[in-house]
Coordinates of N, CA and C in Angstrom, one line a residue:
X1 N 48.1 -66.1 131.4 CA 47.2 -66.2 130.2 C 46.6 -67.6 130.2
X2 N 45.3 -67.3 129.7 CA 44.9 -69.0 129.8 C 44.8 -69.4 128.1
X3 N 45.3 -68.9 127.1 CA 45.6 -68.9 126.3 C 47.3 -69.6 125.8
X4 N 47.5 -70.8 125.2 CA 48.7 -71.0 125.1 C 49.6 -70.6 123.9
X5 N 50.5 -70.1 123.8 CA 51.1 -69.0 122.8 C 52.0 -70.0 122.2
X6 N 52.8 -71.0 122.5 CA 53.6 -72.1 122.1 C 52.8 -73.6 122.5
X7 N 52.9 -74.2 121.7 CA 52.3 -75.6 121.5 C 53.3 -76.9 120.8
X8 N 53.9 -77.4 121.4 CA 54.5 -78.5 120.3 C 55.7 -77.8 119.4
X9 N 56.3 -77.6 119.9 CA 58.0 -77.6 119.4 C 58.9 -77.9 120.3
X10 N 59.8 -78.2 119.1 CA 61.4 -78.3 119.8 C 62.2 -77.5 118.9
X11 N 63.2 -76.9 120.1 CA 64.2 -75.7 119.4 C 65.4 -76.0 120.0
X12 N 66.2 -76.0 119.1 CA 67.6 -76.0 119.7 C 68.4 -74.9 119.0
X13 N 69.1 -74.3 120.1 CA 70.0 -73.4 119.9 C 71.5 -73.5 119.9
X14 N 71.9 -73.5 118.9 CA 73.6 -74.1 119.1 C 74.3 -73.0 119.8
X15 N 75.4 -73.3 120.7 CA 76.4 -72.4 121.2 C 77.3 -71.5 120.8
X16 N 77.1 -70.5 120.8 CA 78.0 -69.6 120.4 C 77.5 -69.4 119.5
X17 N 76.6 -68.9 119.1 CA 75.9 -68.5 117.3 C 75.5 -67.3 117.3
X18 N 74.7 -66.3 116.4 CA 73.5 -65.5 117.0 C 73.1 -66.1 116.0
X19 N 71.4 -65.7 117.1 CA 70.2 -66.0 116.1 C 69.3 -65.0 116.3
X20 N 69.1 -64.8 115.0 CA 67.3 -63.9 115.1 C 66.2 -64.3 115.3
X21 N 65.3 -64.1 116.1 CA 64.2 -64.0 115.9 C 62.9 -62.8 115.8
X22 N 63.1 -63.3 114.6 CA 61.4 -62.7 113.8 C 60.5 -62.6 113.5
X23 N 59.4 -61.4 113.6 CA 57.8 -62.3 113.4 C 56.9 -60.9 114.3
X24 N 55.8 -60.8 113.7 CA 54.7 -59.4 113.9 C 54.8 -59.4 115.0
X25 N 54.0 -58.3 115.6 CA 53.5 -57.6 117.1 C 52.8 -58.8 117.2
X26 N 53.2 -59.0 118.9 CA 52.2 -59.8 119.7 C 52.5 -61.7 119.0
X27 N 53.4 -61.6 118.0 CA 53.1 -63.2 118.0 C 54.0 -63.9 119.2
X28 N 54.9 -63.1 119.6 CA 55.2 -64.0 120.7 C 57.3 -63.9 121.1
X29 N 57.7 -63.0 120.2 CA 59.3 -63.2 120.6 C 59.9 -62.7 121.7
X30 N 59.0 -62.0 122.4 CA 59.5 -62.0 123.8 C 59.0 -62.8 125.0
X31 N 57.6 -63.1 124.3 CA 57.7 -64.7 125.3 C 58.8 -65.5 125.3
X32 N 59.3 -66.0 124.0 CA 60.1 -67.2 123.8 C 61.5 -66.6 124.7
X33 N 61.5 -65.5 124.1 CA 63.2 -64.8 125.2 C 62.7 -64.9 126.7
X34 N 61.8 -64.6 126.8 CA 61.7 -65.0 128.6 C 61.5 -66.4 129.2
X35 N 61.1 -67.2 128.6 CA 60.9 -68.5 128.5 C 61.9 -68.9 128.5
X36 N 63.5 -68.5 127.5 CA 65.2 -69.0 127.6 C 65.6 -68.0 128.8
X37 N 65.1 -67.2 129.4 CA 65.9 -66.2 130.1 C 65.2 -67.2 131.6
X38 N 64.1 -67.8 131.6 CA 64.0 -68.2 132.9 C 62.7 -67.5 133.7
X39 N 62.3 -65.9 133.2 CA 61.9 -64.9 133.7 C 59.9 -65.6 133.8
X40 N 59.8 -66.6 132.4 CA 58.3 -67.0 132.4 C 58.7 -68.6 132.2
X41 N 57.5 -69.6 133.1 CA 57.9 -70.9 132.9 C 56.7 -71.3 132.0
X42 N 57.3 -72.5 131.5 CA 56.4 -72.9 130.6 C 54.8 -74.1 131.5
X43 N 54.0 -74.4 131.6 CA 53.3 -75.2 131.9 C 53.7 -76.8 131.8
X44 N 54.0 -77.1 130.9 CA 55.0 -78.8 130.7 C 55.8 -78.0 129.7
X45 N 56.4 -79.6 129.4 CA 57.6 -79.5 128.6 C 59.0 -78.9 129.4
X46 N 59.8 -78.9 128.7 CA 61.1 -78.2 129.4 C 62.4 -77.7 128.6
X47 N 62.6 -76.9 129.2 CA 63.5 -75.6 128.7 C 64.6 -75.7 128.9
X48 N 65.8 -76.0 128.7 CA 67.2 -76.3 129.4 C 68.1 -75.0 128.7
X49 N 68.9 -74.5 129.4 CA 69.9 -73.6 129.4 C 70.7 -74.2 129.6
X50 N 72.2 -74.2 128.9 CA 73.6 -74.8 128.9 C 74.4 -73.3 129.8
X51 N 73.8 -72.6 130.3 CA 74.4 -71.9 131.2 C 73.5 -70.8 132.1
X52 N 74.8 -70.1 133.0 CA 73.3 -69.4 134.1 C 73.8 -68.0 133.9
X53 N 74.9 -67.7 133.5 CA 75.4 -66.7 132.7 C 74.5 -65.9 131.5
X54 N 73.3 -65.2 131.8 CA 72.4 -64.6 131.3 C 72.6 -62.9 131.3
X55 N 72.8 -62.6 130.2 CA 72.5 -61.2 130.2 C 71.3 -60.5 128.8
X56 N 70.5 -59.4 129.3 CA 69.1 -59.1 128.7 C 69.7 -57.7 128.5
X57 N 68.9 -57.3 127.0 CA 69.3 -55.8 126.7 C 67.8 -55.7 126.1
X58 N 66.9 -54.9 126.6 CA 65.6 -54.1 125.9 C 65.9 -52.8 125.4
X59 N 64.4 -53.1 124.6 CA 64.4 -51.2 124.0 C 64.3 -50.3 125.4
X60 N 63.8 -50.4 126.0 CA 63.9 -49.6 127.5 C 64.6 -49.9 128.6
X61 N 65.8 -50.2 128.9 CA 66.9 -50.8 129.5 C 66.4 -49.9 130.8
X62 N 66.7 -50.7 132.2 CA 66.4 -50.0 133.6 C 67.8 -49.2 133.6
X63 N 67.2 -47.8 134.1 CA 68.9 -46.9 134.7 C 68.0 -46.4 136.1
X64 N 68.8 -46.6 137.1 CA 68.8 -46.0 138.5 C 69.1 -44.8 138.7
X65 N 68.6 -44.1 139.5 CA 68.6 -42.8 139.4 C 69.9 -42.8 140.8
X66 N 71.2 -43.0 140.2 CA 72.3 -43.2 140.6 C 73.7 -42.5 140.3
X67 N 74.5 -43.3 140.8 CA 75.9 -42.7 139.7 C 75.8 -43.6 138.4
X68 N 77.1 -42.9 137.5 CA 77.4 -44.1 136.4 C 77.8 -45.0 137.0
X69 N 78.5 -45.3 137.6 CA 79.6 -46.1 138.5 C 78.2 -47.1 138.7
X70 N 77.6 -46.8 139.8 CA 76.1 -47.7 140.1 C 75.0 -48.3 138.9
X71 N 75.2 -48.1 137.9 CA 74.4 -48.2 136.9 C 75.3 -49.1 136.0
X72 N 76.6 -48.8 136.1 CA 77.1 -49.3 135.4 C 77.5 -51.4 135.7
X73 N 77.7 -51.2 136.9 CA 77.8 -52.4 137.7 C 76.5 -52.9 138.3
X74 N 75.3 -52.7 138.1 CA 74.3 -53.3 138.4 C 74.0 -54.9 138.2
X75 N 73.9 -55.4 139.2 CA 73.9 -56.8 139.0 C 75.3 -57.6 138.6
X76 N 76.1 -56.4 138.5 CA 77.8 -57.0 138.0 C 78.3 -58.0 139.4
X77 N 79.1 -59.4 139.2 CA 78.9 -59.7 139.9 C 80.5 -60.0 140.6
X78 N 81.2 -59.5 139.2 CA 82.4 -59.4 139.0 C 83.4 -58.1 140.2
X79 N 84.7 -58.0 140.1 CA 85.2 -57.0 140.5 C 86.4 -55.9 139.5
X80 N 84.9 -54.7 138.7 CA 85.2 -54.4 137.9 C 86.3 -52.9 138.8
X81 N 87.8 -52.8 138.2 CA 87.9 -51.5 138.5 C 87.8 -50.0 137.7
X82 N 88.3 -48.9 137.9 CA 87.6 -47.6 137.3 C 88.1 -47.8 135.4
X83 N 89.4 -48.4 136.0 CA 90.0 -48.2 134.2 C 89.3 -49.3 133.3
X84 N 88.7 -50.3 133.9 CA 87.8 -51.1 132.8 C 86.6 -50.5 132.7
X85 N 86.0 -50.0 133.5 CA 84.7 -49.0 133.4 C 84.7 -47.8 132.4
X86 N 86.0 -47.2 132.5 CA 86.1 -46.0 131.6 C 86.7 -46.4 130.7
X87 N 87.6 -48.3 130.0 CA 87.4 -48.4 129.0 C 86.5 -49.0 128.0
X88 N 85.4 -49.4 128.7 CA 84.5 -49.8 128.7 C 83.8 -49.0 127.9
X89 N 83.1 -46.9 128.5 CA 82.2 -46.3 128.6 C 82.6 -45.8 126.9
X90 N 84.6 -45.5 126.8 CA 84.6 -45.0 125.8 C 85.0 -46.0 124.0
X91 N 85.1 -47.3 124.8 CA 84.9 -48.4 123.5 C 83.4 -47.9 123.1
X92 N 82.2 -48.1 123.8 CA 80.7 -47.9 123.5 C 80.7 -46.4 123.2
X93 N 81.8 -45.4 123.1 CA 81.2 -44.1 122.9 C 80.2 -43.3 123.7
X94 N 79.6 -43.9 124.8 CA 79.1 -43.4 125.8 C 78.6 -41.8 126.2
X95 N 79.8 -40.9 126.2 CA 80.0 -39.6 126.3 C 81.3 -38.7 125.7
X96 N 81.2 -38.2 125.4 CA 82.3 -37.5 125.0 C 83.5 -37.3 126.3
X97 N 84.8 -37.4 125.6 CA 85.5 -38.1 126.8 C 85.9 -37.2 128.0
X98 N 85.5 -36.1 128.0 CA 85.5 -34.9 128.7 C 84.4 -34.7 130.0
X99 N 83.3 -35.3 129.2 CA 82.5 -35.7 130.3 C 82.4 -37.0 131.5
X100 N 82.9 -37.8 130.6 CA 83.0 -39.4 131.3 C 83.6 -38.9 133.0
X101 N 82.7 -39.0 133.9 CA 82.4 -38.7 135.7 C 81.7 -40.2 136.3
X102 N 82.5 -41.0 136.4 CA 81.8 -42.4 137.5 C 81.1 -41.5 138.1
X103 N 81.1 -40.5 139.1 CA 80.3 -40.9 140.2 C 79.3 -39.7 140.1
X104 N 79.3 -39.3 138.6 CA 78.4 -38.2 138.3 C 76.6 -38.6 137.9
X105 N 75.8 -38.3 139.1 CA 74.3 -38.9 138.9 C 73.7 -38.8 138.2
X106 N 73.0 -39.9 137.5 CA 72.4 -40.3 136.0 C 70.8 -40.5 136.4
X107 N 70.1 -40.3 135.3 CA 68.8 -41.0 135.4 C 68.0 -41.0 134.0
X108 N 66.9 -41.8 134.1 CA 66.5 -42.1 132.5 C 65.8 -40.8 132.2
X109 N 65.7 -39.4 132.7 CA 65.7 -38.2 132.3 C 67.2 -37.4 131.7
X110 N 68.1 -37.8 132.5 CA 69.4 -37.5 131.9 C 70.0 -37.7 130.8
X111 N 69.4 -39.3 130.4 CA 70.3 -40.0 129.7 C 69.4 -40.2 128.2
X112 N 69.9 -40.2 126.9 CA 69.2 -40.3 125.5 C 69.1 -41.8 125.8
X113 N 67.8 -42.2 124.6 CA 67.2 -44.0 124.9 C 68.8 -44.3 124.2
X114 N 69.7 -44.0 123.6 CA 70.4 -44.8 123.3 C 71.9 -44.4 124.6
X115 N 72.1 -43.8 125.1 CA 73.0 -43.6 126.2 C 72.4 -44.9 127.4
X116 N 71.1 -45.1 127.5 CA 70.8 -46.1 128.4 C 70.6 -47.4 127.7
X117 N 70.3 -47.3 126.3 CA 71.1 -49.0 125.8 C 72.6 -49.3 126.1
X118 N 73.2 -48.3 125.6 CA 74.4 -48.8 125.9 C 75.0 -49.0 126.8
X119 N 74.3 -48.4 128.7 CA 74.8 -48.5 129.9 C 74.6 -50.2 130.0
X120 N 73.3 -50.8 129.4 CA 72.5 -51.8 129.1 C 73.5 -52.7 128.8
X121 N 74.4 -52.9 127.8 CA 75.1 -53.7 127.1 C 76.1 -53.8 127.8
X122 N 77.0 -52.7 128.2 CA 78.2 -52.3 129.0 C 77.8 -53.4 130.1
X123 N 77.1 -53.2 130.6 CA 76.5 -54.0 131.8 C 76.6 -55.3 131.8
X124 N 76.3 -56.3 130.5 CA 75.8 -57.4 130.3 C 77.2 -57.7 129.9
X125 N 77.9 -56.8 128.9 CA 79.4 -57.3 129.1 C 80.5 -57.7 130.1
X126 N 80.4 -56.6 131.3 CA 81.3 -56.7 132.1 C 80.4 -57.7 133.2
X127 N 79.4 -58.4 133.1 CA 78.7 -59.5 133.6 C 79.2 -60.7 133.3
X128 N 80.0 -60.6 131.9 CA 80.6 -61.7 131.3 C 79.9 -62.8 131.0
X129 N 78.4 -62.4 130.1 CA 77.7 -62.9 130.2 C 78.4 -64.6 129.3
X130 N 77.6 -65.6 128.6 CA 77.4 -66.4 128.3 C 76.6 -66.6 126.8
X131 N 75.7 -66.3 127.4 CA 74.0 -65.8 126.0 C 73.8 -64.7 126.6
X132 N 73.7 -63.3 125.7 CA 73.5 -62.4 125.7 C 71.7 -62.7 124.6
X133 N 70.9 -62.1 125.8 CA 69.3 -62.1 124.9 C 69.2 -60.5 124.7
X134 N 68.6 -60.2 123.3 CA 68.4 -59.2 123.1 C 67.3 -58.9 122.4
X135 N 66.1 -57.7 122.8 CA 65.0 -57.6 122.7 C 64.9 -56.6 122.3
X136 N 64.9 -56.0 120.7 CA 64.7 -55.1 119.8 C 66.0 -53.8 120.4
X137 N 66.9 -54.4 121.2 CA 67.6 -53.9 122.1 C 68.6 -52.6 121.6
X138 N 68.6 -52.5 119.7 CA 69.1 -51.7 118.9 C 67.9 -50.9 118.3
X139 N 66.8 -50.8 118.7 CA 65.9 -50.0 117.9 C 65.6 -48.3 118.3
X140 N 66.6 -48.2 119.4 CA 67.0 -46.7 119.7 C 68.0 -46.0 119.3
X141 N 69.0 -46.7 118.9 CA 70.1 -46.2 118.2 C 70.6 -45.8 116.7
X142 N 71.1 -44.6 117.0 CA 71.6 -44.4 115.4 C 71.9 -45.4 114.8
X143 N 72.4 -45.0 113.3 CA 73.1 -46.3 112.7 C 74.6 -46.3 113.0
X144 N 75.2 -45.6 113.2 CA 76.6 -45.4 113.7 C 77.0 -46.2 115.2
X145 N 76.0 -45.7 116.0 CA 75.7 -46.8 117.3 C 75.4 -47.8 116.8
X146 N 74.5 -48.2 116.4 CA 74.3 -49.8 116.0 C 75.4 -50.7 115.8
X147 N 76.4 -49.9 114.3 CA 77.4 -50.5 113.8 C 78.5 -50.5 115.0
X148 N 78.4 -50.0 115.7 CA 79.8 -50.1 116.6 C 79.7 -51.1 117.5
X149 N 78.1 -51.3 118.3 CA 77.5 -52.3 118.4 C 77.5 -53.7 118.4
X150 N 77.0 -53.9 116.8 CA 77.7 -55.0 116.3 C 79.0 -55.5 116.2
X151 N 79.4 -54.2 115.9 CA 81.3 -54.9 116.1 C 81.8 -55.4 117.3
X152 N 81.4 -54.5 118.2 CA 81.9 -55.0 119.7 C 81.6 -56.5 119.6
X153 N 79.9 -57.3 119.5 CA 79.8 -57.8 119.6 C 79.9 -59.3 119.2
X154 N 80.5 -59.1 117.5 CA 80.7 -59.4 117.0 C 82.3 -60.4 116.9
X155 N 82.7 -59.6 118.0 CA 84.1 -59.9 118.7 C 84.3 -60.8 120.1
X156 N 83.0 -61.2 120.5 CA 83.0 -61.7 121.5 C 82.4 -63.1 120.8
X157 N 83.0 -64.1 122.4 CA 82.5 -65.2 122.3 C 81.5 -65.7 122.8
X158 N 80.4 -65.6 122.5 CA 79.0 -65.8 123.3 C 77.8 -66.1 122.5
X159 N 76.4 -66.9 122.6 CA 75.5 -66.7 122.3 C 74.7 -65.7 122.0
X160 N 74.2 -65.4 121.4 CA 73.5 -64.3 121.2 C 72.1 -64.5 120.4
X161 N 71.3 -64.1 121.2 CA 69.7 -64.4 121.0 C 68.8 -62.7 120.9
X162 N 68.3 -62.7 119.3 CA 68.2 -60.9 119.2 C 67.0 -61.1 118.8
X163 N 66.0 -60.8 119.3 CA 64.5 -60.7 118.4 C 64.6 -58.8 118.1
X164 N 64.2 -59.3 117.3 CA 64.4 -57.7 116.3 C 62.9 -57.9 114.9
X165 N 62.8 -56.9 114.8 CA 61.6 -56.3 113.4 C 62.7 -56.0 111.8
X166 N 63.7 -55.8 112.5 CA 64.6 -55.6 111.2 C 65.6 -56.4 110.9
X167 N 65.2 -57.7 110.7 CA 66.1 -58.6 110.2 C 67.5 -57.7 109.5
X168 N 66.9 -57.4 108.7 CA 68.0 -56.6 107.6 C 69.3 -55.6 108.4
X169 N 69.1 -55.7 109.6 CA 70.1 -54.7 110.5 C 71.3 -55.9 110.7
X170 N 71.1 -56.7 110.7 CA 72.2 -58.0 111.8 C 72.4 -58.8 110.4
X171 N 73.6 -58.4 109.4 CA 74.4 -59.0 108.6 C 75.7 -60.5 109.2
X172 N 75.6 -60.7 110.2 CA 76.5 -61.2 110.5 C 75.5 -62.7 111.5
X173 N 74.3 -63.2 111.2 CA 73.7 -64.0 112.1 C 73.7 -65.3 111.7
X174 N 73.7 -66.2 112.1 CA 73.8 -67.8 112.0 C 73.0 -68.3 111.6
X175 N 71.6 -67.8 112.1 CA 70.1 -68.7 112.1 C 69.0 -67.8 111.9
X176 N 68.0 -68.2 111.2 CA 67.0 -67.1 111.6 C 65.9 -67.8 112.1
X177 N 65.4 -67.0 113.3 CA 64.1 -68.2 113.6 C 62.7 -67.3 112.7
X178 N 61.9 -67.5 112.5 CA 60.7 -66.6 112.4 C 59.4 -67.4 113.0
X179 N 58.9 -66.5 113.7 CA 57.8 -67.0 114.1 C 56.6 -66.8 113.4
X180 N 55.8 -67.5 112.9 CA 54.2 -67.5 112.1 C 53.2 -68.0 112.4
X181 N 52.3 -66.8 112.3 CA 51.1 -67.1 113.3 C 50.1 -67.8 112.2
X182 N 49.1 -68.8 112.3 CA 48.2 -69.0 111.5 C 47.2 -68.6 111.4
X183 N 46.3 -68.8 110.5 CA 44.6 -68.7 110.7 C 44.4 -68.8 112.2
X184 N 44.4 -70.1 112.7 CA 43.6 -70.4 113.9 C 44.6 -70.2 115.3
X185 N 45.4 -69.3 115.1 CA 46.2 -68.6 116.3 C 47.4 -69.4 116.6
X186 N 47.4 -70.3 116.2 CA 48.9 -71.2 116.8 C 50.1 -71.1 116.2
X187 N 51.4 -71.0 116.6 CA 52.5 -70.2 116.1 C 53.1 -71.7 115.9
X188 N 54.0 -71.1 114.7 CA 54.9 -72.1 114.3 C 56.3 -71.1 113.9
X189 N 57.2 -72.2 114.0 CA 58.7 -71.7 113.9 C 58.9 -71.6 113.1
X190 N 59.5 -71.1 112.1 CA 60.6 -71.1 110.8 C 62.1 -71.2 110.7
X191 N 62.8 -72.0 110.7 CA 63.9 -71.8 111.0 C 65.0 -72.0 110.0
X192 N 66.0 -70.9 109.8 CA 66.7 -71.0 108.5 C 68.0 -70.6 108.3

């Protein structure tokens, strides 16, 4: 873009927190998450991560048209075996436990948007991530999924970076950022 979407800030994110970030269509909170994730660089200035331990959860999470087993360990870098996988599938509620089949083939026709968030998260867990970035990454799930969700994650020790539209979902966050657009297009942070 030849258009600059961030201009003149400094953000610091403390360790081990979650934070929200909020703010309309298009102002920009998944720039800023790709920007911490590495995925877009900035033009000057600079961006530092206190670790390389990165895991990403979207509203549309990638599933392979694979086994669970393969989907589940994607990018895992770890050596996960079957009993952490299947305790894994049925902590997240996954499937009903009669169905739960590692090596039974999945695909984003198979699977509900919220069956592939959760493959999403499982993922990022057993990655052992560090900062967990998450990108409206609960806007497919029940409320029942959400809340189990949160608890899981709620239990871990990790960063956590959520841009979300519903503030009001994530009772348990540290910071809020909000992003605000002005009159003349330049975004400013809110931080609270």
């Amino acid at each position: 873009s030849s258009d600059y979407i961030f201009e003149d800030f400094n953000l610091i994110i403390p360790k081990g927190k979650h934070i929200i970030v909020t703010g309309v269509n298009g102002s920009g909170k998944s720039t800023l998450l790709g920007l911490i994730a590495g995925v877009f660089y900035s033009d000057k200035g600079l961006i530092q991560v206190a670790s390389t331990r990165l895991g990403y959860v979207g509203a549309s999470p990638m599933i392979l048209n694979s086994t669970l087993r393969e989907n589940l360990l994607y990018g895992v870098q770890e050596d996960i075996n079957d009993a952490e996988l299947n305790r894994m599938t049925s902590l997240f509620k996954l499937f009903n436990e009669n169905e739960l089949q590692l090596d039974k083939r999945i695909s984003n026709k198979s699977l509900s948007m919220g069956q592939m968030q959760k493959i999403a998260f499982i993922r990022s867990l057993l990655s052992k991530v560090e900062v967990l970035i998450l990108d409206e990454s609960t806007s497919n799930l029940d409320e029942e999924s959400k809340q189990l969700i949160f608890k899981i994650l709620e239990d871990k020790r990790m960063t956590i970076i959520n841009s979300t539209h519903n503030k009001e979902d994530f009772k348990n966050m540290d910071l809020h950022i909000k992003i605000v657009i002005s009159d003349d297009g330049k975004r400013n942070l809110e931080v609270s």
